[in-house]
Short mmCIF file of C-alpha atoms in Angstrom, two decimals:
data_model
loop_
_atom_site.label_atom_id
_atom_site.label_comp_id
_atom_site.label_asym_id
_atom_site.label_seq_id
_atom_site.Cartn_x
_atom_site.Cartn_y
_atom_site.Cartn_z
CA ILE A 1 9.27 -82.43 -65.97
CA ALA A 2 9.75 -81.15 -69.50
CA GLY A 3 10.64 -83.62 -72.21
CA ILE A 4 12.56 -86.74 -71.29
CA THR A 5 14.44 -87.39 -68.10
CA GLN A 6 16.88 -90.19 -67.39
CA ALA A 7 18.32 -91.46 -64.14
CA PRO A 8 20.95 -91.88 -62.99
CA THR A 9 23.17 -89.40 -64.84
CA SER A 10 26.10 -91.72 -64.39
CA GLN A 11 26.85 -94.97 -62.61
CA ILE A 12 29.81 -97.20 -61.89
CA LEU A 13 28.74 -100.79 -61.50
CA ALA A 14 30.49 -104.01 -60.59
CA ALA A 15 30.23 -106.80 -63.13
CA GLY A 16 27.46 -109.24 -62.33
CA ARG A 17 25.25 -106.66 -60.64
CA ARG A 18 21.73 -105.89 -61.75
CA MET A 19 20.98 -102.34 -62.85
CA THR A 20 17.90 -100.49 -64.04
CA LEU A 21 18.17 -97.29 -66.03
CA ARG A 22 15.11 -95.13 -65.74
CA CYS A 23 13.46 -93.06 -68.44
CA THR A 24 10.38 -90.88 -68.14
CA GLN A 25 8.72 -88.63 -70.70
CA ASP A 26 5.89 -86.16 -70.26
CA MET A 27 5.07 -85.54 -73.90
CA ARG A 28 2.48 -88.33 -74.10
CA HIS A 29 4.50 -89.93 -76.88
CA ASN A 30 3.45 -93.41 -77.84
CA ALA A 31 6.85 -94.68 -78.95
CA MET A 32 9.98 -94.96 -76.83
CA TYR A 33 13.46 -96.26 -77.54
CA TRP A 34 16.72 -97.20 -75.85
CA TYR A 35 20.03 -96.65 -77.64
CA ARG A 36 23.60 -97.19 -76.64
CA GLN A 37 26.35 -94.96 -77.98
CA ASP A 38 29.91 -96.17 -78.23
CA LEU A 39 32.84 -94.36 -79.79
CA GLY A 40 32.94 -94.98 -83.51
CA LEU A 41 29.75 -97.04 -83.52
CA GLY A 42 27.13 -94.32 -83.46
CA LEU A 43 23.70 -94.95 -81.96
CA ARG A 44 22.59 -98.54 -81.79
CA LEU A 45 19.01 -99.44 -80.95
CA ILE A 46 18.63 -101.84 -78.02
CA HIS A 47 14.86 -102.08 -77.55
CA TYR A 48 11.82 -100.10 -78.51
CA SER A 49 8.16 -99.82 -77.63
CA ASN A 50 5.55 -98.47 -80.02
CA THR A 51 2.87 -98.21 -77.36
CA ALA A 52 2.29 -99.02 -73.71
CA GLY A 53 2.23 -102.76 -73.16
CA THR A 54 4.31 -103.71 -76.19
CA THR A 55 8.07 -103.90 -76.73
CA GLY A 56 10.39 -105.01 -79.49
CA LYS A 57 14.04 -105.91 -79.99
CA GLY A 58 16.45 -103.61 -81.75
CA GLU A 59 19.89 -104.20 -83.19
CA VAL A 60 21.69 -105.11 -79.92
CA PRO A 61 19.13 -106.50 -77.42
CA ASP A 62 21.19 -109.26 -75.77
CA GLY A 63 21.77 -108.71 -72.05
CA TYR A 64 19.03 -106.09 -71.79
CA SER A 65 15.32 -106.17 -71.03
CA VAL A 66 12.63 -103.50 -71.03
CA SER A 67 9.06 -103.05 -69.92
CA ARG A 68 6.39 -100.51 -70.78
CA ALA A 69 3.73 -100.60 -68.10
CA ASN A 70 2.45 -97.11 -68.95
CA THR A 71 2.93 -94.38 -71.54
CA ASP A 72 5.43 -92.31 -69.59
CA ASP A 73 8.03 -94.80 -68.32
CA PHE A 74 10.39 -97.11 -70.17
CA PRO A 75 13.01 -98.65 -67.88
CA LEU A 76 15.98 -100.59 -69.21
CA THR A 77 17.35 -103.43 -67.09
CA LEU A 78 20.73 -105.10 -67.23
CA ALA A 79 20.17 -108.39 -65.42
CA SER A 80 23.86 -109.16 -64.90
CA ALA A 81 26.13 -106.38 -66.11
CA VAL A 82 29.29 -107.13 -68.08
CA PRO A 83 32.16 -104.76 -68.97
CA SER A 84 31.12 -104.69 -72.65
CA GLN A 85 27.96 -102.91 -71.53
CA THR A 86 30.03 -99.88 -70.56
CA SER A 87 28.49 -97.16 -72.70
CA VAL A 88 26.37 -94.04 -72.81
CA TYR A 89 22.68 -94.94 -72.88
CA PHE A 90 20.10 -92.66 -74.42
CA CYS A 91 16.38 -92.95 -74.08
CA ALA A 92 14.27 -91.36 -76.80
CA SER A 93 10.62 -90.95 -77.65
CA SER A 94 8.49 -90.04 -80.63
CA LEU A 95 4.82 -89.37 -81.15
CA GLY A 96 4.49 -92.62 -83.05
CA MET A 97 6.60 -95.07 -84.98
CA GLY A 98 5.72 -93.73 -88.37
CA ARG A 99 8.49 -93.09 -90.84
CA THR A 100 8.36 -89.32 -90.43
CA ASP A 101 8.12 -89.22 -86.64
CA THR A 102 11.10 -87.42 -85.16
CA GLN A 103 12.80 -88.61 -82.02
CA TYR A 104 13.45 -86.62 -78.87
CA PHE A 105 16.38 -87.76 -76.78
CA GLY A 106 16.98 -87.67 -73.06
CA PRO A 107 20.25 -86.40 -71.58
CA GLY A 108 21.77 -89.88 -71.32
CA THR A 109 23.19 -92.16 -68.64
CA ARG A 110 26.91 -92.88 -68.60
CA LEU A 111 27.40 -96.43 -67.34
CA THR A 112 30.74 -97.99 -66.46
CA VAL A 113 30.88 -101.69 -65.67
CA LEU A 114 34.05 -102.84 -63.94
CA GLY B 1 18.90 -105.18 -92.93
CA GLN B 2 19.01 -101.56 -93.86
CA GLN B 3 22.36 -99.86 -93.50
CA VAL B 4 23.11 -96.17 -93.45
CA MET B 5 26.73 -95.26 -94.04
CA GLN B 6 28.07 -91.85 -93.16
CA ILE B 7 31.35 -90.28 -94.23
CA PRO B 8 33.70 -88.93 -93.15
CA GLN B 9 33.87 -90.22 -89.59
CA TYR B 10 35.87 -87.18 -88.47
CA GLN B 11 36.47 -83.76 -89.99
CA HIS B 12 38.68 -80.98 -88.73
CA VAL B 13 38.20 -77.58 -90.35
CA GLN B 14 39.52 -74.08 -89.81
CA GLU B 15 36.85 -71.65 -88.70
CA GLY B 16 35.32 -70.08 -91.77
CA GLU B 17 35.88 -73.11 -94.01
CA ASP B 18 32.99 -75.14 -95.38
CA PHE B 19 32.07 -78.63 -94.23
CA THR B 20 30.10 -81.45 -95.81
CA THR B 21 29.03 -84.82 -94.49
CA TYR B 22 27.52 -87.52 -96.67
CA CYS B 23 25.00 -90.22 -95.92
CA ASN B 24 24.47 -93.27 -98.14
CA SER B 25 21.94 -96.06 -97.86
CA SER B 26 22.07 -99.56 -99.29
CA THR B 27 18.34 -99.35 -99.99
CA THR B 28 15.86 -96.68 -101.07
CA LEU B 29 14.79 -94.53 -98.17
CA SER B 30 11.36 -93.17 -97.43
CA ASN B 31 12.77 -90.14 -95.69
CA ILE B 32 15.90 -88.98 -93.94
CA GLN B 33 16.41 -87.05 -90.74
CA TRP B 34 19.44 -85.18 -89.49
CA TYR B 35 20.44 -84.78 -85.84
CA LYS B 36 23.21 -82.85 -84.10
CA GLN B 37 24.89 -83.87 -80.88
CA ARG B 38 27.02 -81.29 -79.10
CA PRO B 39 29.99 -82.59 -77.07
CA GLY B 40 28.67 -84.11 -73.86
CA GLY B 41 25.09 -83.64 -75.02
CA HIS B 42 22.34 -85.65 -76.59
CA PRO B 43 21.18 -85.83 -80.22
CA VAL B 44 18.81 -83.06 -81.24
CA PHE B 45 16.64 -83.17 -84.34
CA LEU B 46 17.62 -80.69 -87.05
CA ILE B 47 15.53 -81.40 -90.12
CA GLN B 48 13.71 -84.01 -92.17
CA LEU B 49 13.74 -84.56 -95.94
CA VAL B 50 11.01 -86.57 -97.62
CA LYS B 51 10.90 -85.77 -101.33
CA SER B 52 13.30 -86.94 -104.01
CA GLY B 53 15.82 -84.18 -104.77
CA GLU B 54 14.62 -82.06 -101.87
CA VAL B 55 16.84 -79.24 -100.64
CA LYS B 56 16.27 -77.42 -97.38
CA LYS B 57 18.23 -74.63 -95.74
CA GLN B 58 18.65 -73.53 -92.16
CA LYS B 59 20.82 -70.41 -92.10
CA ARG B 60 24.31 -71.69 -93.03
CA LEU B 61 23.20 -75.35 -93.20
CA THR B 62 22.01 -76.88 -96.47
CA PHE B 63 20.46 -80.34 -96.54
CA GLN B 64 19.94 -82.37 -99.70
CA PHE B 65 18.13 -85.62 -100.46
CA GLY B 66 19.28 -87.47 -103.53
CA GLU B 67 17.10 -88.03 -106.58
CA ALA B 68 17.14 -91.78 -106.00
CA LYS B 69 16.48 -91.29 -102.27
CA LYS B 70 19.54 -93.33 -101.41
CA ASN B 71 21.82 -90.55 -100.28
CA SER B 72 21.81 -87.25 -98.49
CA SER B 73 24.23 -84.54 -97.53
CA LEU B 74 24.61 -81.77 -95.01
CA HIS B 75 26.72 -78.78 -96.00
CA ILE B 76 27.74 -76.04 -93.59
CA THR B 77 28.99 -72.80 -95.08
CA ALA B 78 31.64 -70.80 -93.23
CA THR B 79 31.82 -72.95 -90.13
CA GLN B 80 31.77 -71.40 -86.69
CA THR B 81 32.88 -72.82 -83.34
CA THR B 82 29.22 -73.26 -82.46
CA ASP B 83 28.98 -75.88 -85.23
CA VAL B 84 31.21 -78.27 -83.28
CA GLY B 85 29.57 -81.61 -82.62
CA THR B 86 28.60 -84.89 -84.20
CA TYR B 87 26.09 -84.90 -87.03
CA PHE B 88 23.97 -88.00 -87.57
CA CYS B 89 21.76 -88.91 -90.45
CA ALA B 90 18.94 -91.39 -89.87
CA GLY B 91 16.76 -93.03 -92.48
CA SER B 92 13.60 -95.08 -92.67
CA GLY B 93 13.18 -97.73 -95.30
CA SER B 94 10.52 -97.52 -97.98
CA GLY B 95 9.46 -101.17 -97.83
CA ALA B 96 6.50 -102.55 -95.90
CA GLY B 97 7.27 -102.90 -92.20
CA SER B 98 10.55 -100.97 -92.41
CA TYR B 99 9.51 -98.12 -90.14
CA GLN B 100 12.47 -98.14 -87.81
CA LEU B 101 14.88 -95.28 -88.04
CA THR B 102 18.43 -96.44 -88.74
CA PHE B 103 21.18 -94.06 -87.67
CA GLY B 104 24.48 -93.57 -89.41
CA LYS B 105 27.62 -93.65 -87.26
CA GLY B 106 27.91 -89.87 -87.41
CA THR B 107 30.50 -87.34 -88.51
CA LYS B 108 32.35 -85.59 -85.73
CA LEU B 109 33.16 -82.01 -86.67
CA SER B 110 35.95 -80.06 -84.98
CA VAL B 111 36.37 -76.38 -85.76
CA ILE B 112 39.74 -74.78 -85.16
CA PRO B 113 39.36 -71.11 -84.21
#
């Protein structure tokens, strides 16, 4: 593994189903993030974690949950998917959550909820 | 909360023309970062500006941070087809506790060969 990996690459999901998007980084970064990207709306922060064991809510957290059991993994769970959650999801990490820390993004997961 | 506005949303240029995207914040920023996302790809960090009035160059790309640290710009000279993509600015606030990076909505650049 080099950098950040996300799985699956893409997924079509029926509304009401539960789905977990996986994210793993091997850079030993303390901070990790989940964004969704929708046309015309840029990158919107869903949840973040500044270190293992702690998480926080971003701009659009409703309908999503996260956990950070260890440094490397930061899964994002949709408990009961709805069509408005159709989006491209990016996981990112940074060394810390300081103002000058730069973020490294994974390749993304394209999710379609029908 | 902090808002970062980016204009224009879209820009189509002929290859060889210049391109500029602007980023404006409602509050004073501590620093600003620029990212590029190629079509179908993920955002990739380009550069960071920290000082008031700072100017940095990367080949044909020139980045500026305003004197008041409320705005920034990215200028590309003589665009090439390899410049195609969406350019995002992202800023951190200067107040206590405002560490989170806020992304602008991005400017999507198309280059016509």
